[in-house]
Amino acid sequence: MTIAFKSKWLPAIISGLLLTAAFPKMGLSVLAWFALVPLYIALRELTPKEAFSVGMIAGLTHYLTLLYWVVFTMRTYGYLPWWQCVSLLVLLAAYLALYIALFAMALVRLCQKPLHLVFLAPVFWVALEYSRSFLLTGFTWGTIGYSQFNRLHIIQISDIFGVYGISFLVVLCNTAIYVLLLFYAQKKWGGHRVDRRQALLAVVLPLTLITLGLVYGNKRIHAIDVAMARAPSRRVAVIQGNIDQARKWDPAFQISTTKKYVDLTLSAVPHQPDLVVWPETATPFYFEASPKLTRLVTDTVHQSRIRLLVGSPSVQMEAGEHTYYNSAYMVAPDGHTTGRYDKVHLVPFGEYVPLKHVLSFVGKMVAQVGDFSRGEKGRTLAWGENRPPIGVQICYEIIFPGLSRSLVRNGAGLLVNLTNDAWFGKSSAAYQHFSMAIFRAVENRRSLVRCANTGISGFVDPAGRVMAHTNLFEEAVLVRAVPVLAEKTVYTWIGDGLPMACLILLVVSMGRLMGRGRQVADDAMLKVIPDRIKQLISWALDKRR
């Protein structure tokens, strides 16, 4: 390994640190617009193999610093020794870093000229981010577009392109800055210099797209504000119990925990909420399977004449065996359960063991969590006549855009996220989790209600504004009137069309580069691209007919 190659490590590390700083807690979102520039500088004149290594360094730096809280969670609640916790973090970071490494390698291998960077870098980045959303169960934490959650006008394009549209703009801006640096420094990329025309194009393209995005954002915010003023509203109360995770599942505290939620709920009754929401697994028992404790909840509902959405583990007999779910129950004012949503996207090694027949020796990492089964995707919950149903997402389901889309397409007029972020302590994870939820409101133009055990609970309007929120680790009761919209956005209907197109372009580029011909590239696409693309194509053909 040469000294010259080692000198490339520093800018790669800088890129990784800048990327992390763009996300909460630091939340310096402006950094994301040029965070990749040092990485680009490091990639110049490298071989694809060297580029992969440099990209890996940038990725490891980013994800080790972004996801540091994994060590705390595994150590505190998984009871694992420090060395295992750190090893797990390194393995996770290394897996995620592979995507940045592949991005770096693709740039060096496929972008032969500086102008190729401008057009292809955003495509490659978005394609790889999208791949990360479904490969190995999917993990979209740290998608670069999420760093812009607090830039209200620019994120409005999410109702067309989703969060990946923001990622595309951010990477395009990074690339344009780098091409300009090449022009002013008279440096080459792939043996080619940047001429004045190319430099001008590198400036005009992102400025045009960003300007169009801002103009669109301004008009959409105004239109949504008008729609919200005309739409019916419902009063919703969120109950943040702030239950210590170490005591949550201790049988000695079952009654006191339940009574705490009951007392906080009673304090919200004078505000006459249409719906009261408790967080994920708020009841430290199996709802309906524990009659006495269940009655403590349902009697309160009946006496107060409220409607309650409560997170609880559930169990039922299926094929002669007990099957467990991480669920949310809708309890009507008469105290009867009217519906149940079961979590669809489970946390691997936390709520289930993937490939159990192969990894039978691997136990769950968090002792308190059950071995859950998946629920039915897109199931909504009714909550009274003449009201559109509610779309519930539990915990980190909210970071997967497709789940929210399926709920809204099935008629959900309100999105509700139940979560228990006590696992994260006071780390940046709780803030990052909340920031990602904001995009689900904008993408589908739905009010989003978030109820967390220890925070952050809050309300997000269909334009992405945080109407109110709680602090971490405090008891809280929030009551707000939220607008209930009925329109369906372009994104709700067609989903991830942009990242799908980017993935197709990446696969085609790789297939042709490898010299296997158009047919092989097409075959590769059919294997790589998920079934959602086929559904999108079928839908488009039906519309044309």
Coordinates of C-alpha atoms in Angstrom, one line a residue, residues 189-540:
W189 CA -11.0 13.2 -14.3
G190 CA -10.5 10.0 -16.3
G191 CA -7.9 11.8 -18.3
H192 CA -10.3 14.6 -19.4
R193 CA -10.3 18.2 -18.3
V194 CA -13.5 20.2 -17.6
D195 CA -14.1 22.8 -20.2
R196 CA -16.1 26.0 -19.7
R197 CA -19.3 24.6 -21.2
Q198 CA -19.2 21.5 -19.0
A199 CA -18.6 23.7 -15.9
L200 CA -21.6 25.9 -16.9
L201 CA -23.8 22.8 -17.3
A202 CA -22.6 21.5 -13.9
V203 CA -23.8 24.7 -12.3
V204 CA -27.0 25.2 -14.3
L205 CA -28.4 21.7 -13.9
P206 CA -28.6 21.5 -10.1
L207 CA -29.5 25.2 -9.7
T208 CA -32.4 24.7 -12.2
L209 CA -33.7 21.5 -10.4
I210 CA -33.3 23.0 -6.9
T211 CA -35.1 26.2 -8.0
L212 CA -37.9 24.2 -9.6
G213 CA -38.1 22.2 -6.4
L214 CA -38.3 25.3 -4.2
V215 CA -41.0 26.9 -6.5
Y216 CA -43.0 23.7 -6.4
G217 CA -42.5 23.5 -2.6
N218 CA -43.8 27.0 -2.1
K219 CA -46.9 26.3 -4.2
R220 CA -47.6 22.9 -2.5
I221 CA -47.3 24.3 1.0
H222 CA -49.8 27.0 0.1
A223 CA -52.1 24.4 -1.5
I224 CA -51.9 22.1 1.4
D225 CA -52.6 24.9 3.9
V226 CA -55.8 25.7 1.9
A227 CA -56.7 22.0 1.9
M228 CA -56.1 21.7 5.7
A229 CA -58.3 24.7 6.4
R230 CA -61.1 23.1 4.5
A231 CA -60.6 19.6 5.8
P232 CA -62.3 18.1 8.8
S233 CA -60.1 17.8 11.9
R234 CA -60.0 15.4 14.8
R235 CA -58.6 15.9 18.3
V236 CA -56.0 13.4 19.2
A237 CA -54.3 12.9 22.5
V238 CA -50.9 11.1 22.8
I239 CA -49.9 9.7 26.2
Q240 CA -46.2 9.5 26.9
G241 CA -45.8 7.3 30.0
N242 CA -42.0 7.5 30.3
I243 CA -41.8 3.9 31.6
D244 CA -38.3 2.7 32.5
Q245 CA -37.3 0.0 30.1
A246 CA -35.6 -2.0 32.8
R247 CA -38.9 -2.2 34.8
K248 CA -41.3 -2.4 31.9
W249 CA -41.6 -6.1 31.8
D250 CA -41.1 -6.8 35.5
P251 CA -44.4 -8.5 36.7
A252 CA -44.2 -6.5 39.9
F253 CA -44.8 -3.3 38.0
Q254 CA -47.5 -4.4 35.6
I255 CA -50.4 -2.8 37.6
S256 CA -48.5 0.4 38.4
T257 CA -47.4 0.8 34.8
T258 CA -51.0 0.3 33.5
K259 CA -52.4 2.7 36.1
K260 CA -49.9 5.3 35.1
Y261 CA -51.2 5.3 31.6
V262 CA -54.8 5.3 32.9
D263 CA -54.2 8.3 35.1
L264 CA -52.5 10.3 32.3
T265 CA -55.4 9.4 30.0
L266 CA -57.9 10.6 32.5
S267 CA -56.1 14.0 32.5
A268 CA -56.7 14.2 28.7
V269 CA -60.4 13.4 28.9
P270 CA -61.5 17.1 29.7
H271 CA -60.0 18.1 26.3
Q272 CA -62.6 15.7 24.6
P273 CA -60.2 13.9 22.3
D274 CA -61.7 11.8 19.4
L275 CA -58.8 9.4 19.9
V276 CA -56.3 8.7 22.7
V277 CA -53.1 7.0 21.7
W278 CA -50.7 4.9 23.9
P279 CA -47.3 3.9 22.6
E280 CA -45.8 0.6 21.4
T281 CA -46.3 -2.2 23.9
A282 CA -47.7 0.3 26.4
T283 CA -49.4 -2.6 28.2
P284 CA -46.8 -4.9 29.8
F285 CA -49.1 -7.9 29.2
Y286 CA -50.8 -9.7 26.4
F287 CA -54.0 -7.6 25.7
E288 CA -57.2 -9.7 25.8
A289 CA -55.1 -12.7 27.0
S290 CA -54.8 -11.2 30.5
P291 CA -58.4 -10.5 31.5
K292 CA -57.9 -8.6 34.8
L293 CA -55.3 -6.2 33.4
T294 CA -57.2 -5.8 30.2
R295 CA -60.3 -4.8 32.1
L296 CA -58.3 -2.1 33.9
V297 CA -57.9 -0.5 30.5
T298 CA -61.3 -1.2 28.9
D299 CA -63.2 -0.1 32.0
T300 CA -61.4 3.2 31.9
V301 CA -62.3 3.5 28.2
H302 CA -65.9 2.7 28.9
Q303 CA -66.3 5.0 31.8
S304 CA -64.6 7.9 30.1
R305 CA -66.3 7.3 26.7
I306 CA -63.1 7.7 24.8
R307 CA -61.7 5.8 21.9
L308 CA -58.2 4.3 22.6
L309 CA -55.4 3.0 20.3
V310 CA -53.1 1.0 22.4
G311 CA -49.8 -0.8 21.6
S312 CA -49.6 -4.2 23.1
P313 CA -48.1 -7.7 22.5
S314 CA -50.8 -10.2 21.4
V315 CA -51.0 -13.9 21.3
Q316 CA -53.4 -16.2 19.5
M317 CA -53.7 -19.9 18.7
E318 CA -52.9 -20.8 15.1
A319 CA -52.6 -24.4 13.9
G320 CA -52.5 -25.6 17.5
E321 CA -49.6 -23.3 18.4
H322 CA -49.3 -20.0 20.1
T323 CA -48.4 -17.2 17.7
Y324 CA -47.2 -13.8 19.0
Y325 CA -47.5 -10.4 17.4
N326 CA -46.4 -6.9 18.2
S327 CA -49.8 -5.3 17.9
A328 CA -52.0 -2.2 18.2
Y329 CA -55.6 -2.5 19.4
M330 CA -58.5 -0.1 18.7
V331 CA -60.8 0.0 21.7
A332 CA -64.2 1.6 21.1
P333 CA -65.9 3.9 23.7
D334 CA -68.0 0.9 24.9
G335 CA -64.8 -0.9 25.9
H336 CA -64.9 -3.5 23.2
T337 CA -62.0 -4.1 20.8
T338 CA -63.0 -3.3 17.2
G339 CA -59.7 -3.9 15.4
R340 CA -56.1 -4.9 15.6
Y341 CA -53.0 -4.1 13.5
D342 CA -50.0 -6.5 13.7
K343 CA -46.5 -5.2 12.9
V344 CA -45.4 -6.2 9.5
H345 CA -41.7 -5.2 9.3
L346 CA -40.0 -6.9 12.3
V347 CA -36.6 -6.0 13.7
P348 CA -34.2 -8.9 12.7
F349 CA -32.5 -10.5 15.8
G350 CA -34.7 -8.3 18.0
E351 CA -38.2 -9.4 17.2
Y352 CA -37.4 -12.6 15.2
V353 CA -34.4 -14.6 14.0
P354 CA -34.1 -14.5 10.2
L355 CA -33.3 -17.8 8.5
K356 CA -34.0 -19.6 11.7
H357 CA -33.5 -23.0 10.1
V358 CA -30.0 -22.0 9.2
L359 CA -29.2 -19.7 12.2
S360 CA -30.8 -21.8 14.9
F361 CA -27.8 -21.2 17.1
V362 CA -28.4 -17.4 17.1
G363 CA -30.5 -16.2 19.9
K364 CA -32.4 -12.9 20.0
M365 CA -30.2 -10.0 21.0
V366 CA -32.8 -8.3 23.2
A367 CA -34.0 -10.6 25.9
Q368 CA -37.3 -8.8 26.6
V369 CA -38.7 -9.0 23.1
G370 CA -40.8 -12.0 21.9
D371 CA -40.4 -14.2 18.9
F372 CA -43.0 -12.3 16.8
S373 CA -44.8 -13.2 13.6
R374 CA -45.5 -10.7 10.8
G375 CA -48.9 -9.1 10.3
E376 CA -50.8 -8.2 7.1
K377 CA -49.4 -5.3 5.1
G378 CA -51.7 -2.4 4.5
R379 CA -54.3 -3.3 7.1
T380 CA -56.1 -0.2 8.4
L381 CA -58.2 0.3 11.5
A382 CA -61.7 1.8 11.5
W383 CA -62.5 4.3 14.2
G384 CA -66.1 5.3 13.8
E385 CA -68.6 6.0 11.1
N386 CA -67.9 8.6 8.4
R387 CA -64.2 8.7 9.3
P388 CA -61.5 7.4 7.0
P389 CA -59.6 4.6 8.8
I390 CA -56.2 5.0 10.6
G391 CA -53.0 3.6 9.3
V392 CA -50.8 2.4 12.1
Q393 CA -47.0 1.8 11.9
I394 CA -45.1 0.4 14.9
C395 CA -41.6 1.4 15.8
Y396 CA -39.1 1.5 12.9
E397 CA -41.8 0.5 10.4
I398 CA -42.1 4.3 9.9
I399 CA -38.7 4.5 8.1
F400 CA -40.0 2.3 5.3
P401 CA -42.0 4.5 2.8
G402 CA -43.8 1.6 1.2
L403 CA -45.6 0.6 4.3
S404 CA -47.1 4.1 4.7
R405 CA -48.1 4.1 1.0
S406 CA -49.9 0.8 1.3
L407 CA -51.9 2.2 4.3
V408 CA -52.9 5.4 2.5
R409 CA -53.8 3.5 -0.7
N410 CA -56.1 1.4 1.5
G411 CA -57.9 4.6 2.6
A412 CA -56.0 5.7 5.7
G413 CA -56.8 9.4 6.4
L414 CA -54.4 9.6 9.4
L415 CA -51.0 8.0 10.0
V416 CA -50.1 6.9 13.6
N417 CA -46.7 5.8 14.6
L418 CA -46.5 3.9 17.9
T419 CA -42.9 3.4 19.2
N420 CA -40.8 2.7 22.2
D421 CA -37.5 4.6 21.8
A422 CA -36.4 3.9 25.3
W423 CA -33.9 1.5 23.8
F424 CA -31.9 4.4 22.4
G425 CA -31.4 6.3 25.7
K426 CA -30.5 9.9 25.2
S427 CA -28.5 9.2 22.1
S428 CA -29.1 10.8 18.7
A429 CA -31.2 7.8 17.6
A430 CA -34.5 9.1 19.0
Y431 CA -34.0 12.4 17.1
Q432 CA -33.1 10.6 13.9
H433 CA -36.1 8.3 14.2
F434 CA -38.5 11.2 14.6
S435 CA -37.0 13.1 11.7
M436 CA -37.6 10.3 9.3
A437 CA -41.2 10.0 10.3
I438 CA -41.8 13.6 8.9
F439 CA -41.3 12.4 5.4
R440 CA -44.2 9.9 5.6
A441 CA -46.5 12.9 6.2
V442 CA -45.2 14.8 3.3
E443 CA -45.0 11.9 0.8
N444 CA -48.7 11.0 1.4
R445 CA -50.1 14.3 2.6
R446 CA -51.4 12.9 5.8
S447 CA -51.2 14.2 9.3
L448 CA -48.9 12.0 11.4
V449 CA -49.4 11.3 15.0
R450 CA -46.4 9.9 16.9
C451 CA -46.6 8.4 20.3
A452 CA -43.4 7.2 22.1
N453 CA -42.9 5.7 25.5
T454 CA -40.1 8.0 26.5
G455 CA -40.3 10.5 23.6
I456 CA -40.2 12.0 21.1
S457 CA -44.0 12.1 20.7
G458 CA -45.6 14.7 18.5
F459 CA -47.8 15.8 15.6
V460 CA -46.7 16.5 12.0
D461 CA -49.0 18.2 9.6
P462 CA -49.4 17.1 5.9
A463 CA -46.9 19.8 4.9
G464 CA -44.2 18.3 7.2
R465 CA -44.4 21.0 9.9
V466 CA -44.0 19.7 13.5
M467 CA -47.0 21.1 15.2
A468 CA -46.0 20.0 18.7
H469 CA -43.6 17.5 20.3
T470 CA -42.4 16.3 23.7
N471 CA -39.0 16.1 25.1
L472 CA -37.2 12.9 25.9
F473 CA -37.7 11.0 29.2
E474 CA -40.6 13.0 30.6
E475 CA -44.3 12.2 31.3
A476 CA -46.4 14.1 28.9
V477 CA -49.9 14.4 27.5
L478 CA -50.3 16.3 24.2
V479 CA -53.7 17.1 22.6
R480 CA -54.0 18.6 19.2
A481 CA -56.6 18.9 16.4
V482 CA -55.1 17.4 13.3
P483 CA -56.5 17.8 9.7
V484 CA -57.6 14.7 7.9
L485 CA -57.0 15.0 4.2
A486 CA -58.3 12.6 1.5
E487 CA -56.2 13.4 -1.6
K488 CA -53.7 10.8 -2.8
T489 CA -50.4 12.1 -4.1
V490 CA -48.3 11.0 -7.1
Y491 CA -46.0 9.2 -4.7
T492 CA -48.8 7.4 -3.0
W493 CA -49.9 6.0 -6.4
I494 CA -46.7 5.2 -8.1
G495 CA -44.2 4.9 -5.2
D496 CA -40.5 4.7 -5.8
G497 CA -40.5 5.3 -9.5
L498 CA -37.3 7.5 -9.4
P499 CA -35.1 5.0 -7.5
M500 CA -36.4 2.1 -9.6
A501 CA -35.4 4.0 -12.7
C502 CA -32.0 4.7 -11.2
L503 CA -31.6 1.0 -10.3
I504 CA -32.4 0.0 -13.8
L505 CA -29.8 2.4 -15.2
L506 CA -27.2 1.1 -12.8
V507 CA -27.9 -2.5 -13.7
V508 CA -27.9 -1.7 -17.4
S509 CA -24.6 0.2 -17.1
M510 CA -22.9 -2.6 -15.3
G511 CA -24.3 -5.2 -17.7
R512 CA -23.0 -3.4 -20.7
L513 CA -19.7 -2.7 -19.1
M514 CA -19.2 -6.3 -18.4
G515 CA -19.7 -7.0 -22.1
R516 CA -22.5 -9.5 -21.7
G517 CA -24.8 -7.8 -24.1
R518 CA -28.3 -6.3 -23.8
Q519 CA -30.1 -9.6 -23.1
V520 CA -27.9 -10.5 -20.1
A521 CA -28.3 -7.0 -18.7
D522 CA -32.1 -7.4 -19.1
D523 CA -32.0 -10.8 -17.3
A524 CA -29.9 -9.3 -14.5
M525 CA -32.5 -6.6 -14.1
L526 CA -35.3 -9.1 -13.7
K527 CA -33.4 -10.8 -11.0
V528 CA -32.4 -7.7 -9.1
I529 CA -35.4 -5.5 -9.3
P530 CA -38.2 -6.3 -6.8
D531 CA -41.7 -7.3 -7.8
R532 CA -42.8 -3.8 -7.1
I533 CA -41.3 -2.7 -10.5
K534 CA -43.4 -5.3 -12.3
Q535 CA -46.5 -4.0 -10.5
L536 CA -45.6 -0.5 -11.5
I537 CA -45.2 -1.4 -15.2
S538 CA -48.5 -3.3 -15.2
W539 CA -50.2 -0.3 -13.6
A540 CA -48.7 2.1 -16.2

